Coordinates of C-alpha atoms and ligand atoms in Angstrom, one line a residue:
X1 CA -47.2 34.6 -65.8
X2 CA -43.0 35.1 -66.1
X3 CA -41.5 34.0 -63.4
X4 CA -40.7 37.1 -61.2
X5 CA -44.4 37.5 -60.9
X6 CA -44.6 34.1 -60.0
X7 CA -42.0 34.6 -57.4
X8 CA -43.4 37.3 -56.3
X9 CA -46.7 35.9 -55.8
X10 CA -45.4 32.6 -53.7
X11 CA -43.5 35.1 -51.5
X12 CA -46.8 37.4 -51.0
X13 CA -48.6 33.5 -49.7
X14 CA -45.6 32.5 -47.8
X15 CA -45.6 36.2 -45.8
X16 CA -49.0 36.2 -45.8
X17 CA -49.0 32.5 -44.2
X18 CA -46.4 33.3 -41.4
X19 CA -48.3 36.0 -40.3
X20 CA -51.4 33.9 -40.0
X21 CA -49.0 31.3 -38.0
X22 CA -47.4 33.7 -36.1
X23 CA -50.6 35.5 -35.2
X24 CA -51.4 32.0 -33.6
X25 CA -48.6 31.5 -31.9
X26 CA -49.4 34.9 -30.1
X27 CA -52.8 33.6 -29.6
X28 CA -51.9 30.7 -28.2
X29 CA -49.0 31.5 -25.7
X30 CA -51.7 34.4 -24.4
X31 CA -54.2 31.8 -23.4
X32 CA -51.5 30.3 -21.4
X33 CA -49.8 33.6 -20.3
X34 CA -52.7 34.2 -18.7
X35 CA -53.4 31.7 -16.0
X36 CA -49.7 31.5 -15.2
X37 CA -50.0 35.4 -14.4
X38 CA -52.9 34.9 -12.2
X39 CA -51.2 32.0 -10.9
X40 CA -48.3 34.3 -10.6
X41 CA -50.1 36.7 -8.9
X42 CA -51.7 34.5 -5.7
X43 CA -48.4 33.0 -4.8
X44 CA -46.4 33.9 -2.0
X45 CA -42.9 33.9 -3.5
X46 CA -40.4 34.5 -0.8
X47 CA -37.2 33.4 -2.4
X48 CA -38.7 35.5 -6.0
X49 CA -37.8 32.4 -8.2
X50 CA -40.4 33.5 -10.3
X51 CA -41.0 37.1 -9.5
X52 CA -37.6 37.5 -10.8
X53 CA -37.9 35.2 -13.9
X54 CA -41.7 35.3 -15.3
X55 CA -41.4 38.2 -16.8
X56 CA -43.5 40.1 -19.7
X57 CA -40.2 41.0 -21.7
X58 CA -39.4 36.9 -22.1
X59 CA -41.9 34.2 -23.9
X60 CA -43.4 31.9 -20.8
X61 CA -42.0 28.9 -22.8
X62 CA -38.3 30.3 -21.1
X63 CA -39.8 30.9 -18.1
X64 CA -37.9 28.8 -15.0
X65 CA -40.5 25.3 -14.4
X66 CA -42.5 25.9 -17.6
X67 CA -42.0 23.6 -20.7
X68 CA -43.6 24.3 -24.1
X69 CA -44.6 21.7 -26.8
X70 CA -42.4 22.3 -29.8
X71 CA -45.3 22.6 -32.2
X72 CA -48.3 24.2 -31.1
X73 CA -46.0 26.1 -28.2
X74 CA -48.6 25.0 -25.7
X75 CA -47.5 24.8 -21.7
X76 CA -46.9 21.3 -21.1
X77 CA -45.3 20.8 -18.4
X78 CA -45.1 23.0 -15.0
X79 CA -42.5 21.6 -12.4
X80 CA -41.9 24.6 -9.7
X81 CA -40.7 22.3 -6.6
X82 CA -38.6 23.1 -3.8
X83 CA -39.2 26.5 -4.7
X84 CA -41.0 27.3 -1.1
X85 CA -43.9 28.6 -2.7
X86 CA -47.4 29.4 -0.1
X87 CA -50.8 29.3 -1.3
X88 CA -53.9 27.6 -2.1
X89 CA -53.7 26.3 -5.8
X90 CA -54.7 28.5 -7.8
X91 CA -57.9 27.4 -9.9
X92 CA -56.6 29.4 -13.1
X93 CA -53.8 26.2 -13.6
X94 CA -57.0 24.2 -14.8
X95 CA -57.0 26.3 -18.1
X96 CA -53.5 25.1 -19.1
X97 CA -55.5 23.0 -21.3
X98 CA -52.0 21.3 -22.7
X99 CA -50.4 20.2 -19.5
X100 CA -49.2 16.8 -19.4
X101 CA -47.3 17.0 -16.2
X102 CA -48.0 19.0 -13.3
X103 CA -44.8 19.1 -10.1
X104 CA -45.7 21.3 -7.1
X105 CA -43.9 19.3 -4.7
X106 CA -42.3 20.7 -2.1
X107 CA -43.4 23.7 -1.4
X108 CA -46.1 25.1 1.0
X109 CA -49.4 24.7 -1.0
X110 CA -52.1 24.0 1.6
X111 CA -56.2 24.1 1.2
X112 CA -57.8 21.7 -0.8
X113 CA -57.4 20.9 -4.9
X114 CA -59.3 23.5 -6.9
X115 CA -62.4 21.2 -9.4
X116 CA -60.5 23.0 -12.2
X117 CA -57.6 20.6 -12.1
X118 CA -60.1 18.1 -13.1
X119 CA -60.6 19.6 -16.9
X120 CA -56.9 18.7 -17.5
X121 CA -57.4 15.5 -19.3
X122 CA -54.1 15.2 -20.8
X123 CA -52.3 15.0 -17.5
X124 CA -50.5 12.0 -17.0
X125 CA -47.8 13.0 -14.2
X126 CA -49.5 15.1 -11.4
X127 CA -46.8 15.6 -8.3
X128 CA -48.2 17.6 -5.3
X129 CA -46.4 15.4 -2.3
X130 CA -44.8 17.3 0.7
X131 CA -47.1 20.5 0.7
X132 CA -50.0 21.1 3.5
X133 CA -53.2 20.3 1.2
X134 CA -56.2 19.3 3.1
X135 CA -59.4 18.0 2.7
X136 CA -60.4 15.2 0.9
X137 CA -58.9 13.1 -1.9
X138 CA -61.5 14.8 -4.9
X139 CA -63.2 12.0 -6.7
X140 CA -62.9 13.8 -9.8
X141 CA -59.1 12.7 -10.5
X142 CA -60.9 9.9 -11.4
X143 CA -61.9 12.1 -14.7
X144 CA -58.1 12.2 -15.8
X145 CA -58.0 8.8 -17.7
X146 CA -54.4 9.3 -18.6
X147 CA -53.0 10.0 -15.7
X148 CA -49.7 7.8 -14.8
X149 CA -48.6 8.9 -11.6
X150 CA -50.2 10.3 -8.9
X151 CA -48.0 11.0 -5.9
X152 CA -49.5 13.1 -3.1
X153 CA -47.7 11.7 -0.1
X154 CA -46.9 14.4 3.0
X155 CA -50.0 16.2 3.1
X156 CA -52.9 16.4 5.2
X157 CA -55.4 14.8 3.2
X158 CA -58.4 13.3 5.2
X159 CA -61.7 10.9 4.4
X160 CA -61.1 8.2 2.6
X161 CA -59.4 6.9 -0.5
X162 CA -62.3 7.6 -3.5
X163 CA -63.5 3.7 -5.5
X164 CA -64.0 6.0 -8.5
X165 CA -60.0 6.2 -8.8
X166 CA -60.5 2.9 -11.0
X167 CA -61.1 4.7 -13.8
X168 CA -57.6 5.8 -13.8
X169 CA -57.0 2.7 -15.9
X170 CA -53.6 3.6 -16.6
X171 CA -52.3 4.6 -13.1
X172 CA -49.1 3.0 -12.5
X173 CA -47.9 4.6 -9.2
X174 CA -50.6 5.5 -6.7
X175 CA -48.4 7.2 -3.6
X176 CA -51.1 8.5 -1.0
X177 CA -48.4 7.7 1.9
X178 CA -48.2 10.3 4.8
X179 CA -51.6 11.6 5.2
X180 CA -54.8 11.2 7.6
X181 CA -56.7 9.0 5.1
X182 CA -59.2 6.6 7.1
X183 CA -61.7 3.8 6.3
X184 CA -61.5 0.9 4.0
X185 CA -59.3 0.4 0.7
X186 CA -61.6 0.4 -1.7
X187 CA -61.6 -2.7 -3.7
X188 CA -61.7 -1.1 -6.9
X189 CA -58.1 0.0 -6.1
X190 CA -57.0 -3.2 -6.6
X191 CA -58.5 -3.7 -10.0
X192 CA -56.5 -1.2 -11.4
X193 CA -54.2 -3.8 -13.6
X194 CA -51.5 -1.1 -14.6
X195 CA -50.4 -0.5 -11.0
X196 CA -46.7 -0.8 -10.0
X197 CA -46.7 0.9 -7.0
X198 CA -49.2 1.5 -4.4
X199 CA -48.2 3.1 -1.3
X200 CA -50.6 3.9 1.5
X201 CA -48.4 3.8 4.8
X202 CA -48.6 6.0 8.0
X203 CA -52.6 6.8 7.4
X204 CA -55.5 5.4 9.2
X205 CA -56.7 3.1 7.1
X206 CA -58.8 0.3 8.2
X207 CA -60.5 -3.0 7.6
X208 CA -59.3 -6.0 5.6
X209 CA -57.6 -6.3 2.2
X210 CA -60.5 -8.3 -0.6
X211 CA -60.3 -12.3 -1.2
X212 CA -58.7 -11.8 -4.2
X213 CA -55.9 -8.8 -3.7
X214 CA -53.3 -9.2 -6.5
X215 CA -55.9 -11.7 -8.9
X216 CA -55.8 -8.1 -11.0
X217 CA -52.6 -6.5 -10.3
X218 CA -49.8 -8.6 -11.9
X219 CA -47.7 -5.7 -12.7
X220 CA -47.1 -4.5 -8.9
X221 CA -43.7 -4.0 -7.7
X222 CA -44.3 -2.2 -4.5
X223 CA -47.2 -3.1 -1.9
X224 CA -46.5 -0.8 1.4
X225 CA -49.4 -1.0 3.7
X226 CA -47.5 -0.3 6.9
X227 CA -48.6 1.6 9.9
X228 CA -52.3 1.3 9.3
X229 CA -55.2 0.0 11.4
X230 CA -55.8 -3.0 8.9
X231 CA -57.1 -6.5 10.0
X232 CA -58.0 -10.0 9.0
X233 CA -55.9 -12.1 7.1
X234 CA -53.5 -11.9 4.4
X235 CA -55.0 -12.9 1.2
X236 CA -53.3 -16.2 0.0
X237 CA -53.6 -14.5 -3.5
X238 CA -51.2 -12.5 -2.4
X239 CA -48.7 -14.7 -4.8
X240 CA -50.7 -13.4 -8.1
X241 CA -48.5 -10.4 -7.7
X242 CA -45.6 -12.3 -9.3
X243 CA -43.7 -9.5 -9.8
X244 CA -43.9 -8.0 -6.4
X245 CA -40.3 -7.0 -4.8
X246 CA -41.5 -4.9 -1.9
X247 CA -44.3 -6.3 0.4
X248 CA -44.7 -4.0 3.8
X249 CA -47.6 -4.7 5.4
X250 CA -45.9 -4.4 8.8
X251 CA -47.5 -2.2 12.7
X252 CA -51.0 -3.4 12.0
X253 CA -53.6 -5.6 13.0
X254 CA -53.8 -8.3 10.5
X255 CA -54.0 -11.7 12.0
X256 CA -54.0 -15.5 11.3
X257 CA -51.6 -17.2 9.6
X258 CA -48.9 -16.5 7.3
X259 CA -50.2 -17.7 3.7
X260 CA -48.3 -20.3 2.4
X261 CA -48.6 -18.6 -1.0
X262 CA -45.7 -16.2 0.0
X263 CA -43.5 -18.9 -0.8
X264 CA -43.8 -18.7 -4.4
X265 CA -43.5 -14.3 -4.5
X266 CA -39.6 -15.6 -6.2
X267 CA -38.7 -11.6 -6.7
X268 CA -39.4 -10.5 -3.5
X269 CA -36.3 -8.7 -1.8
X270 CA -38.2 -7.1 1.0
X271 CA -41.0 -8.8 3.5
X272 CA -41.9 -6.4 6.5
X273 CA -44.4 -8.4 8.2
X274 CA -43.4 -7.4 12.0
X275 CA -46.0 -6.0 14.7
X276 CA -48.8 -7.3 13.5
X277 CA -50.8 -10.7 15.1
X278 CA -49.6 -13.2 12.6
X279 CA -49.0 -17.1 13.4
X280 CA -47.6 -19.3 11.5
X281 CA -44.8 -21.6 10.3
X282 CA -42.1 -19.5 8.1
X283 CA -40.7 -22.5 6.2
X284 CA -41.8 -20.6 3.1
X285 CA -40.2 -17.5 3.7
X286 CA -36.7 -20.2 3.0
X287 CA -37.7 -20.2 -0.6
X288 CA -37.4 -16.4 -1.0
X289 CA -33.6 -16.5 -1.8
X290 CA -33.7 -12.8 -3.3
X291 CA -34.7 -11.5 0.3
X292 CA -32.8 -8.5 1.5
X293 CA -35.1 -7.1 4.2
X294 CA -37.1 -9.6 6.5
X295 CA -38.9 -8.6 9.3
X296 CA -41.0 -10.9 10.6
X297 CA -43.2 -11.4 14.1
X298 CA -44.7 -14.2 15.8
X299 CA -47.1 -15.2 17.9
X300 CA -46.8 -19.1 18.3
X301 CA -45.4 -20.8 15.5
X302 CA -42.1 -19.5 15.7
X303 CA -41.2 -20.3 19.5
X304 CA -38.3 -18.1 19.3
X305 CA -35.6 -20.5 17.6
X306 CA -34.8 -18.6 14.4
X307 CA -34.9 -21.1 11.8
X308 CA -31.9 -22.5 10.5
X309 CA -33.1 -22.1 6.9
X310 CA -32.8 -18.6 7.3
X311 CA -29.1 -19.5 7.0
X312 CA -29.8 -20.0 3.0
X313 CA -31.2 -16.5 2.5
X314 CA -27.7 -15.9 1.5
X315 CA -28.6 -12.0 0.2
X316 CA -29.8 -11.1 3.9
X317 CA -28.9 -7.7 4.8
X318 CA -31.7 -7.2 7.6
X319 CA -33.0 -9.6 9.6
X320 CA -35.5 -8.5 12.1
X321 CA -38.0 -11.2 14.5
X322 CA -40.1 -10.1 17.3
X323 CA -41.1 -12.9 19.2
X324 CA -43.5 -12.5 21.3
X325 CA -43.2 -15.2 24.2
X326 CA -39.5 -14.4 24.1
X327 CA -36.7 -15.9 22.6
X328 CA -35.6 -19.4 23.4
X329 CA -33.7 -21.8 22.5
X330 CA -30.3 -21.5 20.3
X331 CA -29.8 -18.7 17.6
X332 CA -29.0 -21.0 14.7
X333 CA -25.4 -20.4 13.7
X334 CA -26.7 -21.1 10.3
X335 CA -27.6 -16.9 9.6
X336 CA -23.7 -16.1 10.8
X337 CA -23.3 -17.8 7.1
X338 CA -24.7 -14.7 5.3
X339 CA -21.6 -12.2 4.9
X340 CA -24.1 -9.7 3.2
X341 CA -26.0 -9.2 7.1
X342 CA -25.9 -6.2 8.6
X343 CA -28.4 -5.8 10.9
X344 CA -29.9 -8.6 13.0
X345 CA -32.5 -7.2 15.5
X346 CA -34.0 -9.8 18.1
X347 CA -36.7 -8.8 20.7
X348 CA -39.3 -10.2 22.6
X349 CA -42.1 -9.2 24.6
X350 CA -44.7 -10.8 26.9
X351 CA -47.3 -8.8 26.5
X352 CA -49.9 -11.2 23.4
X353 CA -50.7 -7.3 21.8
X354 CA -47.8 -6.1 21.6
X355 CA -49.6 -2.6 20.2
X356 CA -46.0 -1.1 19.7
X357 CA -41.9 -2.2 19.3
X358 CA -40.8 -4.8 21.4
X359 CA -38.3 -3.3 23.9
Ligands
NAG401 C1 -47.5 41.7 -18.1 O1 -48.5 41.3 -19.0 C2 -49.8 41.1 -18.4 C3 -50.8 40.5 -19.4 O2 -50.6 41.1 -20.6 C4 -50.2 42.4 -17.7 O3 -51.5 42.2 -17.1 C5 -49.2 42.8 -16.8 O4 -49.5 44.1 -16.2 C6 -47.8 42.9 -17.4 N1 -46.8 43.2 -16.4 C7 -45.9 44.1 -16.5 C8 -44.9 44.3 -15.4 O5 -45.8 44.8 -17.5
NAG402 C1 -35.4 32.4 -16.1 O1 -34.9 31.1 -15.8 C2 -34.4 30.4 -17.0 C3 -34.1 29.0 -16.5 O2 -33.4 29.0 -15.3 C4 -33.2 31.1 -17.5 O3 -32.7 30.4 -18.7 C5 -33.6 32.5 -17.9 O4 -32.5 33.2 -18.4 C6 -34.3 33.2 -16.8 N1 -34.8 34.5 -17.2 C7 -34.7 35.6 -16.6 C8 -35.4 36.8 -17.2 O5 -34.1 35.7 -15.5
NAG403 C1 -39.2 18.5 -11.6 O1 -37.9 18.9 -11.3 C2 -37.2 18.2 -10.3 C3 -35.9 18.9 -10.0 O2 -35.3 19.3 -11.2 C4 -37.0 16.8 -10.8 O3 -36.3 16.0 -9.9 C5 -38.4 16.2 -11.1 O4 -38.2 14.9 -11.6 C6 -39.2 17.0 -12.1 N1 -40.5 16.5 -12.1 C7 -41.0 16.0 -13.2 C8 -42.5 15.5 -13.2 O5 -40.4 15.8 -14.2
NAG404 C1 -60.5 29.9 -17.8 O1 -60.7 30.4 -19.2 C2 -62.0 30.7 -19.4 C3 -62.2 31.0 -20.9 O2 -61.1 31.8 -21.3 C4 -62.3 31.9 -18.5 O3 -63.7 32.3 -18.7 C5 -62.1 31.6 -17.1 O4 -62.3 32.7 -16.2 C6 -60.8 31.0 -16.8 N1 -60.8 30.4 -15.5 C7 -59.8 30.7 -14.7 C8 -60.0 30.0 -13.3 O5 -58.8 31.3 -15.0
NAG405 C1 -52.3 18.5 9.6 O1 -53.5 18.8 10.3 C2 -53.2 18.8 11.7 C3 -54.5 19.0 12.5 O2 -55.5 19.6 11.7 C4 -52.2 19.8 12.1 O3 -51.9 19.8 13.5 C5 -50.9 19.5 11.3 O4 -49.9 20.5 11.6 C6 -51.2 19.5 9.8 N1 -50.0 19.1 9.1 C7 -49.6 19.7 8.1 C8 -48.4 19.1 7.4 O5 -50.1 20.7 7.6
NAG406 C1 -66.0 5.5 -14.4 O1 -66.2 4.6 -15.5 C2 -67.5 4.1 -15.7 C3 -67.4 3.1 -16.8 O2 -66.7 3.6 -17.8 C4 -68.5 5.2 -15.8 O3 -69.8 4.6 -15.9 C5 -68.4 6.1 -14.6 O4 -69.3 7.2 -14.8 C6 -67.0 6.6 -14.5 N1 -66.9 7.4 -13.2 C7 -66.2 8.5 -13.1 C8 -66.3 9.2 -11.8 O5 -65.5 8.9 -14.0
NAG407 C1 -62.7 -6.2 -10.2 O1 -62.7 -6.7 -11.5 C2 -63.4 -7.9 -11.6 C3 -63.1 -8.5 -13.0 O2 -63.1 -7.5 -14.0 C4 -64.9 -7.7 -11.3 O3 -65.6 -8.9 -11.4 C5 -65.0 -7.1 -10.0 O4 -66.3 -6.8 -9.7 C6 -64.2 -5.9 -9.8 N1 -64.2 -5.4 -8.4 C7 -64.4 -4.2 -8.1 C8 -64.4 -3.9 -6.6 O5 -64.5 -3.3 -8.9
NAG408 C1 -46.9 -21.9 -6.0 O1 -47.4 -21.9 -7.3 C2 -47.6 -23.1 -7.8 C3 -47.9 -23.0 -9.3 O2 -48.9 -22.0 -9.5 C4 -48.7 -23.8 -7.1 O3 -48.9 -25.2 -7.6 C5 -48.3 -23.9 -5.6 O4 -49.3 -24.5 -4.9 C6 -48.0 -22.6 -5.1 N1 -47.4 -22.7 -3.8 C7 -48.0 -22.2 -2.7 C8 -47.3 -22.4 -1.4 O5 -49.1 -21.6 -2.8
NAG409 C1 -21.8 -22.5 6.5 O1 -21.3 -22.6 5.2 C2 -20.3 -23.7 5.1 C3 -19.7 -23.7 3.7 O2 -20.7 -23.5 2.7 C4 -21.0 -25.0 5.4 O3 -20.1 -26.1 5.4 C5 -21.6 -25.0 6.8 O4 -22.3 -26.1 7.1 C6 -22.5 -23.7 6.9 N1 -22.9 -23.6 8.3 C7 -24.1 -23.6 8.7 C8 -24.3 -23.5 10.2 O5 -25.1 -23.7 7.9

């Protein structure tokens, strides 16, 4: 063999090859092309973001809110928020078989989540928050392993919050916040040892938080539990959540003391316990020296004097007590100490429920 034919032999495979490749490549955007024409197709579009951009004559990798993986060319990523889209999801988005991140916040998607989503186990973002979806909370996220984040605040979703989301063992941010979910936490939530943030204010979510909240969660940041129908006690394992900065478990039920435990929760820089039927001495909260926001309620152990240790919360920038048999005694001059306060807010009401602010 000389080595033109040589050459020309390696040049035949090489041609021959890209072909094969690009044949692929074809192949593989069509399978995607596909459901992002039928999704396409069932949207309402009235601004035409897409009606004026998904077009045949371009590949769907350039197409606005559609990433592609740089090998295999594969839709990984859909982000079309704020784009005022209106429809029911479209069932076809569970054949994007690649998708690692899903953003349809937003817009006006309403109706429940379509079982298809469930076959896209790579996901590991999935953001649906401020659209109109209704219905209930499917248990079958709990079949995306991956996933990271799941934020689906603003919506209507109702029932209650599925146990089987444990097996999202690598959920860090769990943001249910803004919707109509009732009934108990379930305790499995709280097992999830990768969580950072849960968020589950302004629902209707009931009953009391387990024994041992926070024994599994020592990676949690965030804890926002406010405006809820939630009672019993505050677990003292609350202080297993070392790392805990945000703790809002204020406007609900939750009763008996304050555990002592909060004391030792060093990174805490905001503690929202206000409106709810707590007692207790606040001596602990003194220890708290990162605290930013406090907002705190009482019932009997604080008569009304603000305690002067307050004065050595030096980062203060709200400071918020409700007292409820009113306020007596002297404001300790102690908190006029803490140049970084802004807001002091002081109220008092006689009424032992107190179901809503203290005028
Ligand atoms: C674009 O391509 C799809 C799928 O090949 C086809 O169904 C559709 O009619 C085409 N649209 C236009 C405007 O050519
Ligand atoms: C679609 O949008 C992308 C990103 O904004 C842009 O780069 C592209 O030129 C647009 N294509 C068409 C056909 O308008
Ligand atoms: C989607 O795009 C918006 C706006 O550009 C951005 O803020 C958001 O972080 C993106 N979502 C994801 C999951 O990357
Ligand atoms: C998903 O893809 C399969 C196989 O290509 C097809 O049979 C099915 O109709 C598709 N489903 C949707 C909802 O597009
Ligand atoms: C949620 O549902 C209620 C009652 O079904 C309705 O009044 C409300 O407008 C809905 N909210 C949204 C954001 O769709
Ligand atoms: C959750 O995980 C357990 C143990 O791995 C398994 O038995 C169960 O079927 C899973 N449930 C769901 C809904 O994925
Ligand atoms: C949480 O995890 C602990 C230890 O792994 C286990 O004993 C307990 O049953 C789990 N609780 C729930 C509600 O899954
Ligand atoms: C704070 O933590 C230490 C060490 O774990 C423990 O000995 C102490 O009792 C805790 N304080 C409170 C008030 O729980
Ligand atoms: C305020 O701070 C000054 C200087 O650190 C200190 O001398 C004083 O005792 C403090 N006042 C109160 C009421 O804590």
């Amino acid at each position: 063999m000389n080595y033109n034919t040589c050459f020309h032999l390696l040049s035949f495979l090489f041609i021959q090859c890209s072909i094969v490749s690009l044949a692929m490549t074809v192949q593989n955007l069509n399978s995607d092309q596909f459901p992002l024409f039928e999704f396409n197709d069932r949207i309402v579009d009235p601004q035409n973001v897409l009606a004026n951009n998904w077009t045949n004559s371009t590949s769907i990798c350039k197409w606005v809110g559609v990433s592609c993986g740089i090998i295999h060319e594969r839709v990984v990523a859909l982000n079309l928020t704020n784009m005022n889209l209106r429809s029911t999801i479209p069932p076809h988005l569970g054949n994007l078989s690649f998708l690692f991140s899903l953003d349809l916040s937003n817009n006006n998607f309403y109706g429940h989540l379509p079982n298809e989503l469930g076959q896209l186990h790579r996901l590991r973002t999935i953001r649906l928050s401020y659209n109109r979806l209704n219905g209930e909370i499917p248990s079958w996220l709990a079949n995306l392993h991956r996933v990271q984040r799941l934020e689906m605040k603003n919506n209507n979703f109702t029932g209650t919050i599925p146990q089987t989301l444990v097996n999202i063992s690598n959920l860090e941010i769990l943001n249910l916040e803004f919707n109509q979910l009732s009934g108990q936490v379930p305790s499995s939530i709280f097992n999830i040892s990768s969580l950072k943030r849960i968020h589950f204010r302004d629902n209707s979510l009931s009953g009391g938080l387990p024994n041992d909240l926070c024994v599994h969660l020592p990676k949690l940041k965030e804890l926002y539990l406010n405006r809820n129908e939630l009672s019993s006690f505050i677990p003292s394992s609350i202080d297993k959540c070392c790392n805990l900065q945000i703790l809002e478990l204020s406007i609900n039920q939750f009763s008996g003391i304050i555990p002592k435990s909060i004391g030792n929760l060093t990174q805490l820089k905001q503690l929202y316990l206000g409106l709810n039927n707590l007692e207790g001495q606040t001596e602990e909260i003194d220890n708290l020296f990162g605290l930013e926001m406090l907002s705190i309620q009482a019932i009997k152990g604080l008569t009304g004097q603000i305690p002067k240790e307050i004065g050595n919360l030096l980062g203060l920038e709200l400071l918020s007590i409700q007292a409820i048999k009113g306020l007596t005694g002297q404001i300790s001059t102690s908190i006029f100490n803490i140049s970084s306060l802004k807001t002091i807010a002081l109220s008092s009401c006689n009424n032992p429920i107190c179901p809503g602010p203290c005028k």
